[in-house]
């Protein structure tokens, strides 16, 4: 995560409002023969008749979200939203290429096959091929969006070849003069060989994490060469996030950067982004927003990371109703946390839900002053945290189809300390999760007793929201790095992302059990806090394992962070029986026996986490992650998977995006309408047709 402008995803723990709970799924495959859209948007709230759930396949459930309030925007705001929406989608090709140098070759191949095959589409083999297409589109490539492990079609290569040859072969991304047979031979290992690019991000210790990660951020260079290259850059003080927007490779034996900018790598797509950002700037809500958009355009034109910082500073000061994230921001796909993945989120402020998060943000200094961290690691002045809830209009790149529920940015500590940050809760995304989760049965299966169950059903959504708010708004903005200590991408390296997410989670966990939240009117009673503790420990110790296959260890940064916290607290509270595993009817449950002592344990671990970050203690950080955040108890895992399978729900969820449609009078936009497609496959094909700007080699 380091010194980059990063979206800090608060992947939620398992309550009624979380990604891990899904309603029962109807099918294991999906058909794509029809597409329906609705255009009704209730300005004053959500339409209770809106169908949140759409298609499901593999381990995925596709949902939809509404955009309440859009109809109430002015025409200028609607135009601004539409232009930013177009800019967001114009970068979609980039994330495919970033995840794999073969990513666009693969996507364009399956688009040609799926869109033009004339054979029987009612066979089991076709359904297996269709599921593979859906998985590629959902994951922005052929590596699982969460585990980062490669997946292959369930249909045979022989059937795959039959579909390819039965399609319009002229539309395949073949090389000049290449036959369909030669193209098949070339693409076969990319699709079917598990030894070819087996994992996007490989964070195992004691290996070359760059060489063993198959993303397209680096090519022909070793981790030692990468670290030596960036060691020459000064990262102290107000230094830019070096390496954020480039691929590192070799030319004539020399390590060089290929910068992502206009007239650089990804330039064709970036030029389309620039076009729409310039149109957005022409209808900006005020001069501050126009200035920030102009700086973003300048950054995309030049690739200058100092301009990126200037943009971040201007963006933090922009409090317009319509807002946008657009850029290379998320560093989780880079094993050493330097390279930013393309992503964009366009939104409008949710005025009602913002009241809660603003109440927390306004007390940021109190939380810092009363934190259990060492006094020397506290900020004397917490600056400019803007807290708000947003209604998402569209997400793109690495933010879609799988989405965050909370965002905190920018990540550069010096910008946050001097100019502040924005902490955001995605209210309409959370609403869709809540609607979908209400009948899942997950809590009924895993809650230890009826008291815990009823408390989670009553207070779980609010508890999750408050924890997310504090994770983003207070957690990431808290603490400071000691003078002279480098940024975490240099000090904590491949453990930086996990440790930072754990630190922010611990801030939320520690303070949710504080009467302060009742005093400021965001929490009715301490049962909300107890619900969060029950839920967090249950998830960290047990139920998040539903996302792993037998034999797998924890790899993803957020899963590691939750396991680390839960297992550390369980072990260090064992002598006082603070948290226990209990058996009932041959089923395992997690039971919190002492909530106050558990809070004390969270405070102790937070103190150590902040010390590790502040002092750059790599060895201590590594030991925490490897000892508490990686390993999985195989027997417990087997039991959890068996219980989860009986619920007939999917462990992962994502979204079909709304569509903005301009109403035209000649060349003038007179209105913008929102449509809600319900066919994920058709949306992916439409995106491939309308937003495909890059070639297969970039």
C-alpha positions as semicolon CSV with decimal commas, in nm:
position;residue;x (nm);y (nm);z (nm)
1;X;0,000;0,000;0,000
2;X;0,291;0,225;0,082
3;X;0,315;0,578;-0,044
4;X;0,046;0,541;-0,305
5;X;-0,295;0,699;-0,354
6;X;-0,485;0,391;-0,254
7;X;-0,842;0,285;-0,210
8;X;-0,851;0,108;0,122
9;X;-1,119;-0,154;0,080
10;X;-1,301;-0,238;0,395
11;X;-1,396;-0,590;0,296
12;X;-1,665;-0,638;0,558
13;X;-1,700;-0,903;0,821
14;X;-1,999;-1,125;0,811
15;X;-2,319;-0,950;0,908
16;X;-2,645;-0,902;0,728
17;X;-2,484;-0,619;0,534
18;X;-2,175;-0,796;0,411
19;X;-2,044;-0,941;0,091
20;X;-2,005;-1,287;0,239
21;X;-2,375;-1,340;0,296
22;X;-2,584;-1,412;-0,009
23;X;-2,940;-1,519;-0,061
24;X;-3,014;-1,862;-0,199
25;X;-2,913;-1,907;-0,560
26;X;-3,145;-2,059;-0,813
27;X;-2,897;-2,204;-1,059
28;X;-2,532;-2,297;-1,094
29;X;-2,532;-2,170;-1,450
30;X;-2,705;-1,877;-1,610
31;X;-2,877;-1,813;-1,938
32;X;-2,836;-1,493;-2,133
33;X;-3,112;-1,503;-2,389
34;X;-3,301;-1,194;-2,276
35;X;-3,218;-0,856;-2,130
36;X;-3,453;-0,631;-1,937
37;X;-3,395;-0,282;-1,808
38;X;-3,593;-0,058;-1,581
39;X;-3,566;0,317;-1,562
40;X;-3,755;0,404;-1,245
41;X;-3,550;0,588;-0,985
42;X;-3,715;0,710;-0,667
43;X;-3,567;1,049;-0,588
44;X;-3,665;1,021;-0,223
45;X;-3,538;0,669;-0,157
46;X;-3,524;0,308;-0,270
47;X;-3,790;0,129;-0,471
48;X;-3,890;-0,166;-0,253
49;X;-4,009;-0,361;-0,560
50;X;-3,664;-0,344;-0,724
51;X;-3,515;-0,690;-0,780
52;X;-3,164;-0,681;-0,631
53;X;-3,063;-1,032;-0,738
54;X;-2,978;-1,121;-1,095
55;X;-2,774;-1,413;-1,225
56;X;-2,555;-1,667;-1,046
57;X;-2,289;-1,909;-1,162
58;X;-1,977;-2,082;-1,028
59;X;-1,913;-1,928;-0,683
60;X;-2,062;-1,592;-0,783
61;X;-2,390;-1,409;-0,730
62;X;-2,460;-1,103;-0,944
63;X;-2,660;-0,827;-0,779
64;X;-2,793;-0,489;-0,890
65;X;-2,798;-0,157;-0,709
66;X;-3,027;0,144;-0,738
67;X;-2,917;0,509;-0,770
68;X;-3,174;0,696;-0,559
69;X;-3,150;1,072;-0,584
70;X;-3,027;1,082;-0,944
71;X;-3,354;1,218;-1,083
72;X;-3,333;1,508;-0,840
73;X;-3,000;1,630;-0,976
74;X;-2,976;1,938;-1,193
75;X;-2,916;1,896;-1,567
76;X;-2,560;2,020;-1,517
77;X;-2,498;1,756;-1,249
78;X;-2,650;1,486;-1,470
79;X;-2,423;1,585;-1,759
80;X;-2,125;1,582;-1,525
81;X;-2,221;1,235;-1,405
82;X;-2,260;1,109;-1,762
83;X;-1,921;1,240;-1,875
84;X;-1,748;1,092;-1,569
85;X;-1,935;0,765;-1,628
86;X;-1,797;0,750;-1,982
87;X;-1,444;0,832;-1,859
88;X;-1,467;0,549;-1,604
89;X;-1,563;0,284;-1,860
90;X;-1,305;0,399;-2,115
91;X;-1,028;0,260;-1,893
92;X;-1,180;-0,087;-1,867
93;X;-0,927;-0,249;-2,103
94;X;-0,639;-0,143;-1,879
95;X;-0,723;-0,365;-1,582
96;X;-0,733;-0,673;-1,806
97;X;-0,385;-0,596;-1,935
98;X;-0,254;-0,515;-1,589
99;X;-0,366;-0,849;-1,450
100;X;-0,197;-1,040;-1,734
101;X;-0,014;-0,955;-2,052
102;X;-0,249;-1,211;-2,212
103;X;-0,561;-1,064;-2,053
104;X;-0,695;-0,876;-2,352
105;X;-0,607;-1,159;-2,589
106;X;-0,817;-1,391;-2,374
107;X;-1,107;-1,151;-2,331
108;X;-1,131;-1,065;-2,701
109;X;-1,118;-1,436;-2,782
110;X;-1,408;-1,533;-2,558
111;X;-1,606;-1,229;-2,675
112;X;-1,568;-1,345;-3,036
113;X;-1,662;-1,702;-2,945
114;X;-1,952;-1,614;-2,716
115;X;-2,093;-1,358;-2,955
116;X;-2,072;-1,549;-3,284
117;X;-2,092;-1,924;-3,214
118;X;-2,372;-2,074;-3,422
119;X;-2,385;-2,418;-3,263
120;X;-2,614;-2,571;-3,000
121;X;-2,623;-2,354;-2,688
122;X;-2,833;-2,591;-2,480
123;X;-2,566;-2,851;-2,408
124;X;-2,386;-2,900;-2,078
125;X;-2,056;-2,820;-2,250
126;X;-2,187;-2,484;-2,373
127;X;-2,308;-2,401;-2,022
128;X;-1,961;-2,483;-1,888
129;X;-1,804;-2,258;-2,150
130;X;-2,055;-1,986;-2,066
131;X;-1,965;-2,008;-1,697
132;X;-1,598;-1,972;-1,791
133;X;-1,678;-1,655;-1,985
134;X;-1,869;-1,519;-1,687
135;X;-1,581;-1,593;-1,454
136;X;-1,330;-1,419;-1,683
137;X;-1,551;-1,111;-1,706
138;X;-1,616;-1,106;-1,333
139;X;-1,247;-1,136;-1,246
140;X;-1,117;-0,910;-1,525
141;X;-0,912;-1,207;-1,640
142;X;-0,861;-1,577;-1,579
143;X;-0,742;-1,545;-1,220
144;X;-0,995;-1,558;-0,938
145;X;-1,084;-1,206;-0,826
146;X;-1,021;-1,292;-0,460
147;X;-0,773;-1,578;-0,440
148;X;-0,571;-1,459;-0,744
149;X;-0,532;-1,824;-0,853
150;X;-0,576;-1,917;-1,219
151;X;-0,893;-2,102;-1,320
152;X;-0,962;-2,300;-1,636
153;X;-1,281;-2,398;-1,822
154;X;-1,470;-2,705;-1,704
155;X;-1,534;-2,798;-2,065
156;X;-1,260;-2,988;-2,248
157;X;-1,012;-2,821;-2,479
158;X;-1,165;-3,023;-2,762
159;X;-1,501;-2,860;-2,701
160;X;-1,336;-2,519;-2,663
161;X;-1,176;-2,574;-3,004
162;X;-1,511;-2,674;-3,152
163;X;-1,670;-2,351;-3,032
164;X;-1,380;-2,143;-3,157
165;X;-1,388;-2,299;-3,503
166;X;-1,767;-2,274;-3,509
167;X;-1,747;-1,899;-3,447
168;X;-1,658;-1,611;-3,674
169;X;-1,284;-1,680;-3,685
170;X;-1,225;-1,349;-3,864
171;X;-1,322;-1,170;-3,542
172;X;-1,061;-1,354;-3,334
173;X;-0,753;-1,155;-3,224
174;X;-0,525;-1,356;-3,453
175;X;-0,188;-1,241;-3,578
176;X;-0,162;-1,145;-3,945
177;X;-0,195;-1,456;-4,159
178;X;-0,244;-1,684;-3,857
179;X;-0,481;-1,979;-3,907
180;X;-0,744;-2,079;-3,656
181;X;-0,546;-2,397;-3,576
182;X;-0,226;-2,204;-3,506
183;X;-0,419;-1,953;-3,299
184;X;-0,570;-2,239;-3,097
185;X;-0,228;-2,387;-3,034
186;X;-0,101;-2,049;-2,917
187;X;-0,390;-1,977;-2,683
188;X;-0,428;-2,329;-2,540
189;X;-0,167;-2,295;-2,262
190;X;-0,299;-1,951;-2,171
191;X;-0,644;-2,101;-2,117
192;X;-0,575;-2,456;-1,999
193;X;-0,222;-2,488;-1,859
194;X;-0,223;-2,420;-1,484
195;X;0,155;-2,376;-1,494
196;X;0,125;-2,072;-1,721
197;X;0,070;-1,765;-1,503
198;X;-0,063;-1,966;-1,208
199;X;-0,115;-1,670;-0,975
200;X;-0,156;-1,295;-1,016
201;X;-0,003;-1,212;-0,676
202;X;0,224;-1,455;-0,494
203;X;0,302;-1,334;-0,143
204;X;0,477;-1,642;-0,008
205;X;0,782;-1,566;0,207
206;X;1,136;-1,642;0,097
207;X;1,066;-1,635;-0,277
208;X;1,098;-1,375;-0,550
209;X;0,749;-1,226;-0,524
210;X;0,789;-1,034;-0,851
211;X;0,899;-1,329;-1,064
212;X;0,634;-1,559;-0,914
213;X;0,347;-1,312;-0,961
214;X;0,196;-1,320;-1,308
215;X;0,059;-0,966;-1,324
216;X;0,180;-0,733;-1,599
217;X;0,342;-0,472;-1,376
218;X;0,687;-0,619;-1,428
219;X;0,848;-0,817;-1,708
220;X;1,200;-0,959;-1,729
221;X;1,305;-0,816;-1,393
222;X;1,364;-0,969;-1,051
223;X;1,245;-0,841;-0,716
224;X;1,602;-0,749;-0,628
225;X;1,633;-0,545;-0,947
226;X;1,299;-0,373;-0,881
227;X;1,391;-0,283;-0,525
228;X;1,732;-0,157;-0,638
229;X;1,569;0,057;-0,910
230;X;1,331;0,228;-0,669
231;X;1,588;0,254;-0,389
232;X;1,738;0,541;-0,589
233;X;1,420;0,746;-0,541
234;X;1,383;0,960;-0,229
235;X;1,058;0,862;-0,058
236;X;1,091;1,079;0,251
237;X;0,873;1,380;0,320
238;X;0,657;1,502;0,035
239;X;0,792;1,260;-0,225
240;X;0,555;1,127;-0,492
241;X;0,439;0,765;-0,505
242;X;0,722;0,650;-0,727
243;X;0,633;0,362;-0,958
244;X;0,257;0,398;-0,917
245;X;0,177;0,447;-1,287
246;X;0,426;0,242;-1,484
247;X;0,538;-0,101;-1,591
248;X;0,898;-0,193;-1,510
249;X;1,083;-0,390;-1,772
250;X;1,420;-0,407;-1,950
251;X;1,539;-0,248;-2,270
252;X;1,890;-0,328;-2,397
253;X;1,968;-0,483;-2,059
254;X;1,868;-0,171;-1,864
255;X;1,574;-0,151;-1,624
256;X;1,327;0,110;-1,750
257;X;0,976;0,235;-1,674
258;X;0,698;0,237;-1,931
259;X;0,468;0,509;-1,801
260;X;0,090;0,480;-1,836
261;X;-0,005;0,810;-1,998
262;X;-0,114;0,974;-2,321
263;X;0,140;0,882;-2,590
264;X;0,276;0,620;-2,351
265;X;0,165;0,273;-2,247
266;X;-0,217;0,248;-2,255
267;X;-0,219;0,586;-2,432
268;X;-0,510;0,511;-2,666
269;X;-0,746;0,427;-2,378
270;X;-0,611;0,713;-2,169
271;X;-0,681;0,958;-2,450
272;X;-1,047;0,853;-2,440
273;X;-1,049;0,902;-2,062
274;X;-0,899;1,249;-2,112
275;X;-1,165;1,339;-2,369
276;X;-1,450;1,267;-2,127
277;X;-1,273;1,424;-1,828
278;X;-1,235;1,745;-2,027
279;X;-1,607;1,743;-2,104
280;X;-1,673;1,683;-1,735
281;X;-1,453;1,979;-1,642
282;X;-1,661;2,198;-1,873
283;X;-1,971;2,135;-1,659
284;X;-1,803;2,110;-1,317
285;X;-2,013;2,217;-1,021
286;X;-1,765;2,488;-0,917
287;X;-1,412;2,616;-0,975
288;X;-1,258;2,381;-0,717
289;X;-1,394;2,075;-0,895
290;X;-1,293;2,211;-1,234
291;X;-0,939;2,266;-1,107
292;X;-0,914;1,911;-0,975
293;X;-1,041;1,763;-1,302
294;X;-0,802;1,981;-1,502
295;X;-0,514;1,851;-1,290
296;X;-0,627;1,492;-1,345
297;X;-0,625;1,555;-1,720
298;X;-0,278;1,706;-1,696
299;X;-0,156;1,402;-1,501
300;X;-0,293;1,163;-1,762
301;X;-0,126;1,366;-2,035
302;X;0,217;1,379;-1,871
303;X;0,231;1,086;-1,632
304;X;0,395;1,321;-1,381
305;X;0,339;1,186;-1,030
306;X;0,391;1,531;-0,878
307;X;0,089;1,642;-1,078
308;X;-0,094;1,338;-0,940
309;X;-0,020;1,468;-0,590
310;X;-0,142;1,815;-0,689
311;X;-0,461;1,655;-0,815
312;X;-0,506;1,463;-0,488
313;X;-0,466;1,782;-0,286
314;X;-0,722;1,962;-0,501
315;X;-0,957;1,663;-0,493
316;X;-0,953;1,645;-0,113
317;X;-1,069;2,006;-0,103
318;X;-1,354;1,946;-0,348
319;X;-1,684;1,891;-0,167
320;X;-1,916;1,887;-0,470
321;X;-2,228;1,665;-0,473
322;X;-2,095;1,463;-0,769
323;X;-1,758;1,301;-0,708
324;X;-1,521;1,073;-0,894
325;X;-1,228;0,845;-0,831
326;X;-1,035;0,777;-1,150
327;X;-0,677;0,663;-1,183
328;X;-0,415;0,406;-1,093
329;X;-0,491;0,380;-0,725
330;X;-0,514;0,029;-0,578
331;X;-0,186;-0,154;-0,514
332;X;-0,309;-0,495;-0,392
333;X;-0,231;-0,659;-0,728
334;X;0,138;-0,578;-0,680
335;X;0,313;-0,813;-0,439
336;X;0,538;-0,530;-0,320
337;X;0,267;-0,263;-0,321
338;X;0,394;-0,008;-0,573
339;X;0,187;-0,035;-0,891
340;X;-0,166;0,102;-0,902
341;X;-0,451;-0,081;-1,075
342;X;-0,689;0,122;-1,290
343;X;-1,024;0,186;-1,128
344;X;-1,302;0,440;-1,112
345;X;-1,605;0,509;-0,893
346;X;-1,857;0,780;-0,983
347;X;-2,098;0,887;-0,713
348;X;-2,333;1,144;-0,565
349;X;-2,343;1,235;-0,198
350;X;-2,608;1,054;0,010
351;X;-2,716;1,349;0,224
352;X;-2,902;1,152;0,491
353;X;-2,650;0,871;0,547
354;X;-2,365;1,124;0,549
355;X;-2,482;1,257;0,885
356;X;-2,355;0,944;1,066
357;X;-2,010;0,935;0,914
358;X;-1,967;1,312;0,953
359;X;-2,044;1,280;1,321
360;X;-1,754;1,035;1,350
361;X;-1,519;1,238;1,130
362;X;-1,581;1,551;1,335
363;X;-1,440;1,370;1,640
364;X;-1,121;1,250;1,469
365;X;-0,893;1,439;1,708
366;X;-1,069;1,288;2,010
367;X;-1,020;0,939;1,873
368;X;-0,652;1,009;1,805
369;X;-0,596;1,155;2,151
370;X;-0,767;0,860;2,318
371;X;-0,608;0,586;2,110
372;X;-0,411;0,316;2,298
373;X;-0,109;0,364;2,068
374;X;0,218;0,510;2,197
375;X;0,204;0,887;2,255
376;X;0,491;0,949;2,015
377;X;0,293;0,781;1,735
378;X;-0,014;1,004;1,773
379;X;-0,084;1,298;1,546
380;X;-0,096;1,624;1,737
381;X;-0,333;1,763;1,477
382;X;-0,564;1,545;1,267
383;X;-0,636;1,745;0,953
384;X;-0,933;1,772;0,722
385;X;-1,107;1,435;0,725
386;X;-1,413;1,459;0,500
387;X;-1,659;1,187;0,593
388;X;-1,958;1,111;0,376
389;X;-2,185;0,839;0,246
390;X;-2,214;0,814;-0,130
391;X;-2,462;0,671;-0,376
392;X;-2,261;0,494;-0,644
393;X;-2,353;0,568;-1,005
394;X;-2,103;0,336;-1,173
395;X;-1,785;0,146;-1,091
396;X;-1,520;0,032;-1,335
397;X;-1,180;-0,131;-1,358
398;X;-1,058;-0,301;-1,042
399;X;-1,362;-0,169;-0,850
400;X;-1,606;-0,379;-1,053
401;X;-1,790;-0,612;-1,063
402;X;-1,657;-0,691;-0,711
403;X;-1,676;-0,370;-0,512
404;X;-1,573;-0,214;-0,182
405;X;-1,824;-0,087;0,071
406;X;-1,585;0,176;0,207
407;X;-1,315;0,397;0,059
408;X;-1,050;0,612;0,224
409;X;-0,806;0,816;0,019
410;X;-0,559;0,955;-0,071
411;X;-0,299;0,727;0,082
412;X;0,009;0,948;0,077
413;X;0,071;1,015;0,446
414;X;0,207;1,361;0,386
415;X;-0,105;1,466;0,191
416;X;-0,332;1,321;0,456
417;X;-0,140;1,492;0,737
418;X;-0,130;1,832;0,569
419;X;-0,445;1,848;0,357
420;X;-0,673;1,575;0,490
421;X;-0,858;1,285;0,331
422;X;-1,199;1,164;0,221
423;X;-1,362;0,871;0,398
424;X;-1,658;0,726;0,217
425;X;-1,929;0,467;0,280
426;X;-2,102;0,328;-0,032
427;X;-2,460;0,341;0,095
428;X;-2,651;0,199;-0,203
429;X;-2,404;-0,089;-0,238
430;X;-2,456;-0,172;0,129
431;X;-2,833;-0,146;0,080
432;X;-2,824;-0,410;-0,195
433;X;-2,611;-0,640;0,019
434;X;-2,858;-0,603;0,306
435;X;-3,158;-0,684;0,087
436;X;-2,981;-0,987;-0,061
437;X;-2,851;-1,110;0,274
438;X;-3,169;-1,093;0,475
439;X;-3,277;-1,447;0,394
440;X;-2,940;-1,620;0,355
441;X;-2,948;-1,837;0,668
442;X;-2,579;-1,780;0,736
443;X;-2,624;-1,630;1,081
444;X;-2,871;-1,899;1,182
445;X;-2,613;-2,163;1,097
446;X;-2,305;-2,010;1,262
447;X;-2,424;-1,791;1,553
448;X;-2,334;-1,960;1,882
449;X;-2,669;-1,907;2,057
450;X;-3,002;-1,730;2,022
451;X;-2,887;-1,423;2,216
452;X;-2,602;-1,366;1,971
453;X;-2,824;-1,449;1,674
454;X;-3,098;-1,203;1,763
455;X;-2,844;-0,933;1,847
456;X;-2,675;-0,978;1,510
457;X;-3,005;-0,970;1,326
458;X;-3,110;-0,653;1,507
459;X;-2,780;-0,464;1,515
460;X;-2,550;-0,640;1,268
461;X;-2,598;-0,399;0,976
462;X;-2,543;-0,090;1,192
463;X;-2,245;-0,253;1,365
464;X;-2,086;-0,332;1,030
465;X;-2,153;0,021;0,901
466;X;-1,998;0,180;1,209
467;X;-1,693;-0,042;1,193
468;X;-1,649;0,041;0,825
469;X;-1,693;0,413;0,896
470;X;-1,426;0,409;1,165
471;X;-1,194;0,182;0,965
472;X;-1,199;0,429;0,676
473;X;-1,256;0,760;0,850
474;X;-1,049;0,721;1,167
475;X;-0,835;0,411;1,114
476;X;-0,646;0,494;0,799
477;X;-0,614;0,858;0,902
478;X;-0,465;0,778;1,243
479;X;-0,108;0,754;1,364
480;X;0,214;0,879;1,214
481;X;0,540;0,736;1,085
482;X;0,854;0,822;1,281
483;X;1,081;1,088;1,136
484;X;1,332;0,940;0,893
485;X;1,143;0,611;0,847
486;X;1,070;0,521;0,485
487;X;0,723;0,453;0,347
488;X;0,568;0,112;0,411
489;X;0,624;-0,018;0,058
490;X;0,994;-0,002;0,142
491;X;0,983;-0,099;0,511
492;X;0,703;-0,355;0,533
493;X;0,717;-0,460;0,167
494;X;0,483;-0,746;0,075
495;X;0,318;-0,739;0,420
496;X;0,231;-0,368;0,404
497;X;-0,125;-0,403;0,270
498;X;-0,230;-0,669;0,520
499;X;-0,078;-0,484;0,816
500;X;-0,238;-0,152;0,721
501;X;-0,583;-0,309;0,684
502;X;-0,540;-0,483;1,020
503;X;-0,434;-0,156;1,183
504;X;-0,741;0,026;1,049
505;X;-0,969;-0,264;1,149
506;X;-0,829;-0,252;1,504
507;X;-0,903;0,118;1,534
508;X;-1,265;0,046;1,447
509;X;-1,283;-0,253;1,680
510;X;-1,131;-0,067;1,973
511;X;-1,354;0,239;1,948
512;X;-1,683;0,068;1,865
513;X;-1,684;-0,047;2,229
514;X;-1,656;0,313;2,349
515;X;-1,941;0,515;2,501
516;X;-1,826;0,802;2,278
517;X;-2,032;0,660;1,991
518;X;-2,345;0,672;2,205
519;X;-2,263;1,026;2,318
520;X;-2,233;1,155;1,960
521;X;-2,558;0,986;1,862
522;X;-2,442;0,727;1,608
523;X;-2,495;0,415;1,825
524;X;-2,798;0,345;2,047
525;X;-2,635;0,106;2,295
526;X;-2,344;-0,129;2,359
527;X;-2,527;-0,425;2,207
528;X;-2,421;-0,284;1,870
529;X;-2,056;-0,314;1,974
530;X;-2,109;-0,664;2,112
531;X;-2,268;-0,764;1,781
532;X;-1,958;-0,646;1,597
533;X;-1,725;-0,837;1,832
534;X;-1,932;-1,155;1,796
535;X;-1,934;-1,116;1,424
536;X;-1,570;-1,024;1,376
537;X;-1,437;-1,313;1,582
538;X;-1,677;-1,560;1,419
539;X;-1,568;-1,444;1,077
540;X;-1,194;-1,418;1,144
541;X;-1,173;-1,757;1,316
542;X;-1,423;-1,952;1,108
543;X;-1,668;-1,832;0,852
544;X;-1,444;-1,640;0,612
545;X;-1,291;-1,980;0,538
546;X;-1,597;-2,053;0,324
547;X;-1,407;-1,862;0,054
548;X;-1,118;-2,109;0,048
549;X;-1,093;-2,449;-0,114
550;X;-0,968;-2,747;0,089
551;X;-0,593;-2,731;0,138
552;X;-0,561;-2,359;0,062
553;X;-0,403;-2,110;0,299
554;X;-0,498;-1,746;0,342
555;X;-0,349;-1,524;0,072
556;X;-0,570;-1,218;0,025
557;X;-0,468;-0,918;0,237
558;X;-0,809;-0,857;0,399
559;X;-0,865;-1,223;0,485
560;X;-0,516;-1,238;0,636
561;X;-0,579;-0,923;0,838
562;X;-0,902;-1,057;0,988
563;X;-0,748;-1,394;1,068
564;X;-0,443;-1,226;1,222
565;X;-0,654;-1,014;1,456
566;X;-0,892;-1,292;1,554
567;X;-0,627;-1,561;1,612
568;X;-0,396;-1,324;1,801
569;X;-0,681;-1,215;2,029
570;X;-0,794;-1,576;2,077
571;X;-0,444;-1,691;2,173
572;X;-0,357;-1,397;2,397
573;X;-0,692;-1,417;2,575
574;X;-0,683;-1,794;2,621
575;X;-0,577;-1,792;2,987
576;X;-0,879;-1,577;3,072
577;X;-1,110;-1,764;2,832
578;X;-1,193;-1,436;2,659
579;X;-1,296;-1,614;2,338
580;X;-1,366;-1,985;2,308
581;X;-1,451;-2,250;2,052
582;X;-1,755;-2,444;2,174
583;X;-1,914;-2,762;2,042
584;X;-2,289;-2,813;2,006
585;X;-2,441;-3,110;1,826
586;X;-2,100;-3,186;1,676
587;X;-2,079;-2,834;1,531
588;X;-1,813;-2,575;1,617
589;X;-1,904;-2,221;1,721
590;X;-1,714;-1,913;1,838
591;X;-1,821;-1,762;2,169
592;X;-1,706;-1,431;2,315
593;X;-1,706;-1,458;2,694
594;X;-1,565;-1,122;2,795
595;X;-1,623;-0,825;2,566
596;X;-1,429;-0,575;2,779
597;X;-1,120;-0,792;2,792
598;X;-1,148;-0,851;2,419
599;X;-1,146;-0,476;2,368
600;X;-0,831;-0,458;2,579
601;X;-0,666;-0,718;2,358
602;X;-0,761;-0,524;2,045
603;X;-0,602;-0,216;2,202
604;X;-0,278;-0,403;2,277
605;X;-0,253;-0,532;1,923
606;X;-0,334;-0,189;1,779
607;X;-0,050;-0,039;1,981
608;X;0,191;-0,296;1,837
609;X;0,055;-0,257;1,483
610;X;0,108;0,118;1,496
611;X;0,459;0,070;1,635
612;X;0,542;-0,164;1,348
613;X;0,421;0,091;1,092
614;X;0,574;0,391;1,266
615;X;0,915;0,228;1,308
616;X;0,912;0,023;0,988
617;X;0,969;-0,305;1,176
618;X;0,956;-0,557;0,892
619;X;1,047;-0,863;1,100
620;X;0,776;-0,804;1,360
621;X;0,517;-0,739;1,089
622;X;0,615;-1,049;0,896
623;X;0,597;-1,264;1,209
624;X;0,248;-1,143;1,296
625;X;0,116;-1,218;0,948
626;X;0,288;-1,554;0,905
627;X;0,210;-1,679;1,258
628;X;-0,153;-1,566;1,281
629;X;-0,282;-1,467;0,937
630;X;-0,192;-1,745;0,696
631;X;-0,246;-2,098;0,825
632;X;-0,580;-2,281;0,817
633;X;-0,697;-2,564;1,044
634;X;-0,788;-2,833;0,791
635;X;-1,038;-3,015;1,016
636;X;-1,228;-2,699;1,107
637;X;-1,218;-2,584;0,745
638;X;-1,374;-2,911;0,628
639;X;-1,657;-2,877;0,878
640;X;-1,729;-2,516;0,780
641;X;-1,738;-2,597;0,409
642;X;-1,982;-2,882;0,470
643;X;-2,215;-2,662;0,673
644;X;-2,189;-2,377;0,423
645;X;-2,267;-2,605;0,126
646;X;-2,604;-2,696;0,278
647;X;-2,710;-2,329;0,270
648;X;-2,694;-2,319;-0,111
649;X;-2,550;-1,968;-0,123
650;X;-2,254;-1,819;-0,304
651;X;-1,944;-1,699;-0,119
652;X;-1,878;-1,405;-0,355
653;X;-2,096;-1,129;-0,491
654;X;-2,061;-0,849;-0,740
655;X;-2,272;-0,610;-0,941
656;X;-2,420;-0,545;-1,280
657;X;-2,366;-0,173;-1,334
658;X;-2,643;0,080;-1,400
659;X;-2,639;0,242;-1,742
660;X;-2,662;0,617;-1,799
661;X;-2,851;0,707;-2,116
662;X;-2,853;1,067;-2,244
663;X;-3,174;1,213;-2,383
664;X;-3,072;1,411;-2,691
665;X;-3,216;1,706;-2,879
666;X;-2,985;1,721;-3,177
667;X;-2,637;1,753;-3,029
668;X;-2,763;1,874;-2,691
669;X;-2,821;1,658;-2,385
670;X;-3,158;1,755;-2,237
671;X;-3,169;1,487;-1,968
672;X;-2,991;1,171;-1,850
673;X;-3,181;0,858;-1,749
674;X;-3,068;0,559;-1,542
675;X;-3,134;0,208;-1,670
676;X;-3,077;-0,108;-1,468
677;X;-2,969;-0,400;-1,687
678;X;-3,026;-0,746;-1,540
679;X;-2,805;-0,951;-1,772
680;X;-2,438;-0,954;-1,675
681;X;-2,328;-1,141;-1,987
682;X;-2,497;-0,893;-2,219
683;X;-2,345;-0,601;-2,030
684;X;-1,997;-0,750;-2,068
685;X;-2,051;-0,796;-2,441
686;X;-2,179;-0,438;-2,470
687;X;-1,875;-0,309;-2,283
688;X;-1,647;-0,510;-2,511
689;X;-1,812;-0,353;-2,814
690;X;-1,823;0,007;-2,691
691;X;-1,517;0,046;-2,468
692;X;-1,247;-0,165;-2,632
693;X;-0,959;0,063;-2,728
694;X;-0,638;-0,130;-2,665
695;X;-0,475;-0,402;-2,869
696;X;-0,381;-0,741;-2,730
697;X;-0,016;-0,634;-2,696
698;X;0,055;-0,309;-2,509
